[in-house]
Amino acid sequence: MCGIFGYVNFLVDKTRGEIVDNLIDGLQKLEYRGYDSSGIAIDGDNKGETIIVKTPGKVKVLKQKIIDEKVERSTVFDNHVGIAHTRWATHGQPMISNCHPHRSDPRGEFIVVHNGIITNYRALKTLLVSKGFKFESETDTECIAKLYKHIYDTNQKAGIIADLNELTKQVLYELEGSYGLLVKSTHYPGEVCGTRKGSPLLVGVKTERKLKVDFVDVEFTEPEPVVSHNANSKNELGLLPVAVGEQNLRTSQSRAFLSDDNIPMPVEFFLSSDPASVVQHTKKVLFLEDDDIAHIYDGELHIHRASKKNAGESTTRQIQTLEMELNQIMKGPYKHFMQKEIFEQPDSTFNTMRGRIDFESNTITLGGLKSFLPTIRRCRRILMIACGTSYHSCLATRSIFEELTEIPVSVELASDFLDRRSPVFRDDTCVFVSQSGETADSILALQYCLERGALTVGIVNSVGSSMSRQTHCGVHINAGPEIGVASTKAYTSQYIALVMFALSLSNDSVSRQERHKEIIQGLQKIPEQIKKVLLLEEKIKSLCDSNLNDQKSLLLLGRGYQFATALEGALKIKEISYMHSEGVLAGELKHGVLALVDDKLPIIAFATRDSLFPKVMSAIEQVTARDGRPIVICNEGDEILSSDKVLATLEVPETVDCLQGLLNVIPLQLMSYWLAVNRGIDVDFPRNLAKSVTVE
Ligand code: UD1
Ligand code: F6R
């Protein structure tokens, strides 16, 4: 996740200093979307000159750099386009060359900021390199800027001067993946195009005078074939058929921006990933839809479509008036980042798999591990090392690792592993799992393993973090920044990344093809199934109100795959609501814990269907025989106990056994959240805890 911001002024005089301040201010409001680097692009004093300032670090570092570089502030522009970006790295570490904006060439003919992931960037890059382009970064975004120039130059050679929006259509035709995108160009001064697919983008409009209508017409152009150069297949970057020549005449002003006397009116536009950065300027915003291209020039906003018109498609976009307060908007409809992140899981889990799983051929490609797989397959054992929630994701996937790879796997808490000075050998593979990539205990354990010559693998959320850099290879889980202190979406993404890792290690085994297919098909359904589990929020909330809020302690019972879920659920509840809770292996109940059970102690039991289901049921019966009335998490439509014996059931969709924990953990995330909120705790900042524990 990244934040993009653009500012356009037309017939409103602004100094360069004011423009820069607007961009910086916009970025600061977007910082929660990514904060490892940032940058801006604005016009210089000479024609065709662009100033780009960018740097790793938070927006305040960029602000200081702009001061240090003495960017001139007094020049006045009556029409100007500035674009800006705050980044959460997915492609390439947070270092200056990888910061946005990215340019097509040293002269900066096309400048781009982008949020999202271009999944076919490698193929595009290879092609553009063969055309003579020199890349300056490791990002996927840079290929977009270069593609603009390549297509622009190709058009020009064919005698075609395409409009910026037509050029954008041609570029989008070549891109696969997701994007929120802004482009400015020295060939189109005072103009900007913004477009989106799968990533958010909106346009704020600020005028002195009232807009004539509160909508903008969508301008559909039916494609005209253009044969302009030899390359005629899509793969060779042939030109997309777009309207050129006579069709290229610009349409008259969009109705919303017509003044009474037909003279263009002074206007400012704000393009952004989030209304949070726009509301202090204007409450009038237009939310773009996927495949919309917003083209701003001469004080007008035009909406074009990158795809053909479908029957019944809306032909206008509303300009809405936002009534929300700033704080409300940052977190969307959610009260806390933790709640927002819990509800982001359909997207974050999808992003972990994006570009890596081919659901048609049931294959997985983890670019960061590919060349290491043969070595890992030959290793003596796998050690998974982590802390807290990340440790639980290792426990949750250990058994599928063992089943698929037949390599012994041990799971270690980093601190304990170090305390024991556990033996590590050169033929071990040590897997480090961490959201932040900066947790001190895990980093020390990593150094310990590196010193002993083991192969180290990272499963990390933060690109460019110490762990991501120091491991030999690894997988970035791409869950987006996690801001709430309690880890939620990182857990489900780590879980999926580890399952993908186990599948990749065993993809050469013919006898496991069916099992592979089953798991991959199961993974495909997970984001949709998570959406269904999230619908349980109301029921969980009222369960907390009626039965759990005043309790002092809670027991969670799980077995097999669900033991990790029980531990993770218990950790979430204690860290956020401060209620004592304990995850217990259901098989251990009879070895002591049963003494706690009576008709008062709240108990949550995981009884979803897998091979251990009968054993879990016997544990539940031991509880009910002692007057315990558990809350049971079971599969949809599964009536496993009569209703007088259970306090409540929470039904979740069924999936493959080794993936069920992804769905079962979500009711516990929601429960911990509501228990804490009901106790008046600031969920995003629970006491005594920091987001990344960088002390031992
Ligand atoms: C790349 C993109 C990813 C995109 C995918 C498919 C990068 C950084 N990532 O992912 O956003 O979804 O293509 O288009 O370009 N690494 C470590 N330790 C770690 C984590 C990663 O050494 O803890 C290394 C990997 O070995 C690899 C590099 O970092 O060399 C990037 O890893 P990753 O993002 O997972 O690679 P891809 O799956 O290729
Ligand atoms: C729990 C939590 C912690 C972290 C642990 C490891 O919600 O956030 O238990 O999981 O401190 O942190 P990372 O994953 O950053 O190494």
Tab-separated table of N, CA, C and O and ligand atoms in Angstrom, residues 90-92 117-119 121-122 138 351 354-356 365-369 372 457-460 463 467-469 471-476 478, ligand 1:
chain	number	residue	atom	x	y	z
A	90	THR	N	7.177	-2.473	-1.979
A	90	THR	CA	6.927	-3.868	-2.353
A	90	THR	C	7.986	-4.333	-3.341
A	90	THR	O	8.381	-5.488	-3.328
A	91	HIS	N	8.439	-3.455	-4.204
A	91	HIS	CA	9.443	-3.836	-5.201
A	91	HIS	C	10.707	-3.022	-4.955
A	91	HIS	O	10.785	-1.867	-5.318
A	92	GLY	N	11.675	-3.659	-4.338
A	92	GLY	CA	12.934	-2.956	-4.090
A	92	GLY	C	12.897	-2.245	-2.748
A	92	GLY	O	11.867	-1.734	-2.317
A	117	ILE	N	0.616	-2.994	-7.517
A	117	ILE	CA	1.674	-3.904	-7.957
A	117	ILE	C	1.465	-4.240	-9.430
A	117	ILE	O	0.373	-4.681	-9.815
A	118	ILE	N	2.485	-4.006	-10.235
A	118	ILE	CA	2.404	-4.391	-11.650
A	118	ILE	C	2.997	-5.799	-11.756
A	118	ILE	O	4.202	-5.993	-11.573
A	119	THR	N	2.146	-6.778	-12.007
A	119	THR	CA	2.630	-8.161	-11.924
A	119	THR	C	3.435	-8.577	-13.161
A	119	THR	O	4.223	-9.502	-13.092
A	121	TYR	N	5.703	-6.729	-14.604
A	121	TYR	CA	6.741	-5.720	-14.812
A	121	TYR	C	8.044	-6.320	-15.320
A	121	TYR	O	8.783	-5.668	-16.046
A	122	ARG	N	8.293	-7.589	-14.948
A	122	ARG	CA	9.559	-8.176	-15.398
A	122	ARG	C	9.581	-8.287	-16.918
A	122	ARG	O	10.561	-7.941	-17.569
A	138	GLU	N	14.708	-0.657	-8.825
A	138	GLU	CA	14.253	-2.062	-8.857
A	138	GLU	C	12.735	-2.124	-8.833
A	138	GLU	O	12.157	-3.174	-8.632
A	351	ASN	N	-3.527	-10.005	-1.709
A	351	ASN	CA	-2.262	-9.396	-2.134
A	351	ASN	C	-1.057	-10.295	-1.871
A	351	ASN	O	-0.064	-10.230	-2.589
A	354	ARG	N	-1.114	-12.502	-4.864
A	354	ARG	CA	-1.152	-11.839	-6.170
A	354	ARG	C	0.148	-12.032	-6.951
A	354	ARG	O	1.240	-11.799	-6.452
A	355	GLY	N	0.008	-12.473	-8.188
A	355	GLY	CA	1.177	-12.622	-9.058
A	355	GLY	C	2.031	-13.832	-8.707
A	355	GLY	O	3.059	-14.073	-9.334
A	356	ARG	N	1.642	-14.560	-7.678
A	356	ARG	CA	2.466	-15.693	-7.248
A	356	ARG	C	1.782	-17.041	-7.462
A	356	ARG	O	2.449	-18.044	-7.647
A	365	THR	N	4.761	-19.571	-7.888
A	365	THR	CA	6.120	-19.080	-8.132
A	365	THR	C	6.455	-18.031	-7.098
A	365	THR	O	5.868	-16.948	-7.084
A	366	LEU	N	7.368	-18.360	-6.216
A	366	LEU	CA	7.853	-17.379	-5.255
A	366	LEU	C	9.209	-16.901	-5.765
A	366	LEU	O	10.223	-17.597	-5.613
A	367	GLY	N	9.191	-15.740	-6.403
A	367	GLY	CA	10.394	-15.226	-7.064
A	367	GLY	C	11.598	-15.197	-6.134
A	367	GLY	O	12.724	-15.496	-6.536
A	368	GLY	N	11.360	-14.860	-4.863
A	368	GLY	CA	12.455	-14.700	-3.904
A	368	GLY	C	13.034	-16.008	-3.411
A	368	GLY	O	14.048	-16.008	-2.706
A	369	LEU	N	12.403	-17.132	-3.730
A	369	LEU	CA	12.897	-18.416	-3.210
A	369	LEU	C	13.330	-19.375	-4.304
A	369	LEU	O	14.057	-20.337	-4.037
A	372	PHE	N	16.621	-20.987	-4.578
A	372	PHE	CA	17.104	-21.625	-3.347
A	372	PHE	C	16.380	-22.937	-3.046
A	372	PHE	O	16.780	-23.671	-2.153
A	457	VAL	N	16.098	-17.895	5.663
A	457	VAL	CA	14.983	-17.468	4.810
A	457	VAL	C	14.111	-16.508	5.629
A	457	VAL	O	13.831	-16.787	6.795
A	458	GLY	N	13.688	-15.394	5.040
A	458	GLY	CA	12.811	-14.456	5.755
A	458	GLY	C	11.396	-14.515	5.208
A	458	GLY	O	11.193	-14.664	4.003
A	459	ILE	N	10.419	-14.432	6.113
A	459	ILE	CA	9.015	-14.260	5.699
A	459	ILE	C	8.606	-12.962	6.389
A	459	ILE	O	8.308	-12.945	7.588
A	460	VAL	N	8.645	-11.860	5.644
A	460	VAL	CA	8.659	-10.545	6.275
A	460	VAL	C	7.666	-9.615	5.581
A	460	VAL	O	7.454	-9.712	4.373
A	463	VAL	N	9.491	-4.516	3.523
A	463	VAL	CA	10.575	-4.602	2.542
A	463	VAL	C	11.682	-3.643	3.007
A	463	VAL	O	11.388	-2.536	3.467
A	467	MET	N	15.707	-7.662	8.726
A	467	MET	CA	15.596	-9.098	8.483
A	467	MET	C	15.495	-9.423	7.001
A	467	MET	O	16.089	-10.380	6.527
A	468	SER	N	14.765	-8.589	6.283
A	468	SER	CA	14.621	-8.819	4.851
A	468	SER	C	15.981	-8.672	4.155
A	468	SER	O	16.288	-9.392	3.205
A	469	ARG	N	16.809	-7.769	4.656
A	469	ARG	CA	18.117	-7.561	4.025
A	469	ARG	C	19.127	-8.625	4.442
A	469	ARG	O	19.946	-9.048	3.645
A	471	THR	N	18.668	-11.812	5.581
A	471	THR	CA	18.439	-13.218	5.223
A	471	THR	C	18.963	-13.475	3.807
A	471	THR	O	19.077	-12.549	3.009
A	472	HIS	N	19.268	-14.750	3.523
A	472	HIS	CA	19.778	-15.072	2.177
A	472	HIS	C	18.697	-14.896	1.119
A	472	HIS	O	18.965	-14.553	-0.020
A	473	CYS	N	17.480	-15.228	1.479
A	473	CYS	CA	16.379	-15.155	0.517
A	473	CYS	C	15.083	-15.070	1.306
A	473	CYS	O	15.122	-15.090	2.544
A	474	GLY	N	13.960	-14.993	0.633
A	474	GLY	CA	12.719	-14.935	1.404
A	474	GLY	C	11.512	-14.518	0.594
A	474	GLY	O	11.554	-14.446	-0.639
A	475	VAL	N	10.445	-14.263	1.325
A	475	VAL	CA	9.176	-13.866	0.707
A	475	VAL	C	8.645	-12.648	1.455
A	475	VAL	O	8.534	-12.676	2.682
A	476	HIS	N	8.324	-11.607	0.728
A	476	HIS	CA	7.617	-10.482	1.348
A	476	HIS	C	6.130	-10.796	1.315
A	476	HIS	O	5.606	-11.171	0.262
A	478	ASN	N	3.563	-8.833	1.672
A	478	ASN	CA	2.745	-7.820	0.983
A	478	ASN	C	1.379	-7.583	1.614
A	478	ASN	O	0.377	-7.416	0.902
B	1	UD1	C1	8.206	-9.596	-6.474
B	1	UD1	C2	7.800	-8.308	-5.838
B	1	UD1	C3	6.416	-8.520	-5.279
B	1	UD1	C4	5.442	-9.016	-6.372
B	1	UD1	C5	6.017	-10.252	-7.063
B	1	UD1	C6	5.205	-10.697	-8.262
B	1	UD1	C7	9.859	-7.201	-4.889
B	1	UD1	C8	10.567	-6.754	-3.644
B	1	UD1	N1	8.715	-7.923	-4.767
B	1	UD1	O1	8.117	-10.548	-5.461
B	1	UD1	O2	5.936	-7.325	-4.727
B	1	UD1	O3	4.205	-9.356	-5.800
B	1	UD1	O4	7.345	-9.966	-7.518
B	1	UD1	O5	5.250	-9.769	-9.263
B	1	UD1	O6	10.260	-6.844	-5.972
B	1	UD1	N2	13.967	-11.454	0.408
B	1	UD1	C9	14.878	-11.783	1.394
B	1	UD1	N3	14.406	-11.880	2.669
B	1	UD1	C10	13.116	-11.662	3.016
B	1	UD1	C11	12.201	-11.338	2.016
B	1	UD1	C12	12.649	-11.239	0.700
B	1	UD1	O7	16.062	-11.981	1.127
B	1	UD1	O8	12.789	-11.752	4.206
B	1	UD1	C13	14.465	-11.295	-0.991
B	1	UD1	C14	13.967	-12.382	-1.922
B	1	UD1	O9	14.792	-13.511	-1.927
B	1	UD1	C15	13.984	-11.646	-3.248
B	1	UD1	C16	13.657	-10.212	-2.872
B	1	UD1	O10	13.946	-10.084	-1.498
B	1	UD1	O11	15.269	-11.667	-3.791
B	1	UD1	C17	12.206	-9.885	-3.148
B	1	UD1	O12	11.348	-10.784	-2.454
B	1	UD1	P1	9.798	-10.893	-2.811
B	1	UD1	O13	9.211	-9.546	-2.713
B	1	UD1	O14	9.123	-11.913	-1.978
B	1	UD1	O15	10.006	-11.423	-4.292
B	1	UD1	P2	8.962	-11.816	-5.408
B	1	UD1	O16	8.048	-12.915	-4.973
B	1	UD1	O17	9.748	-12.038	-6.640
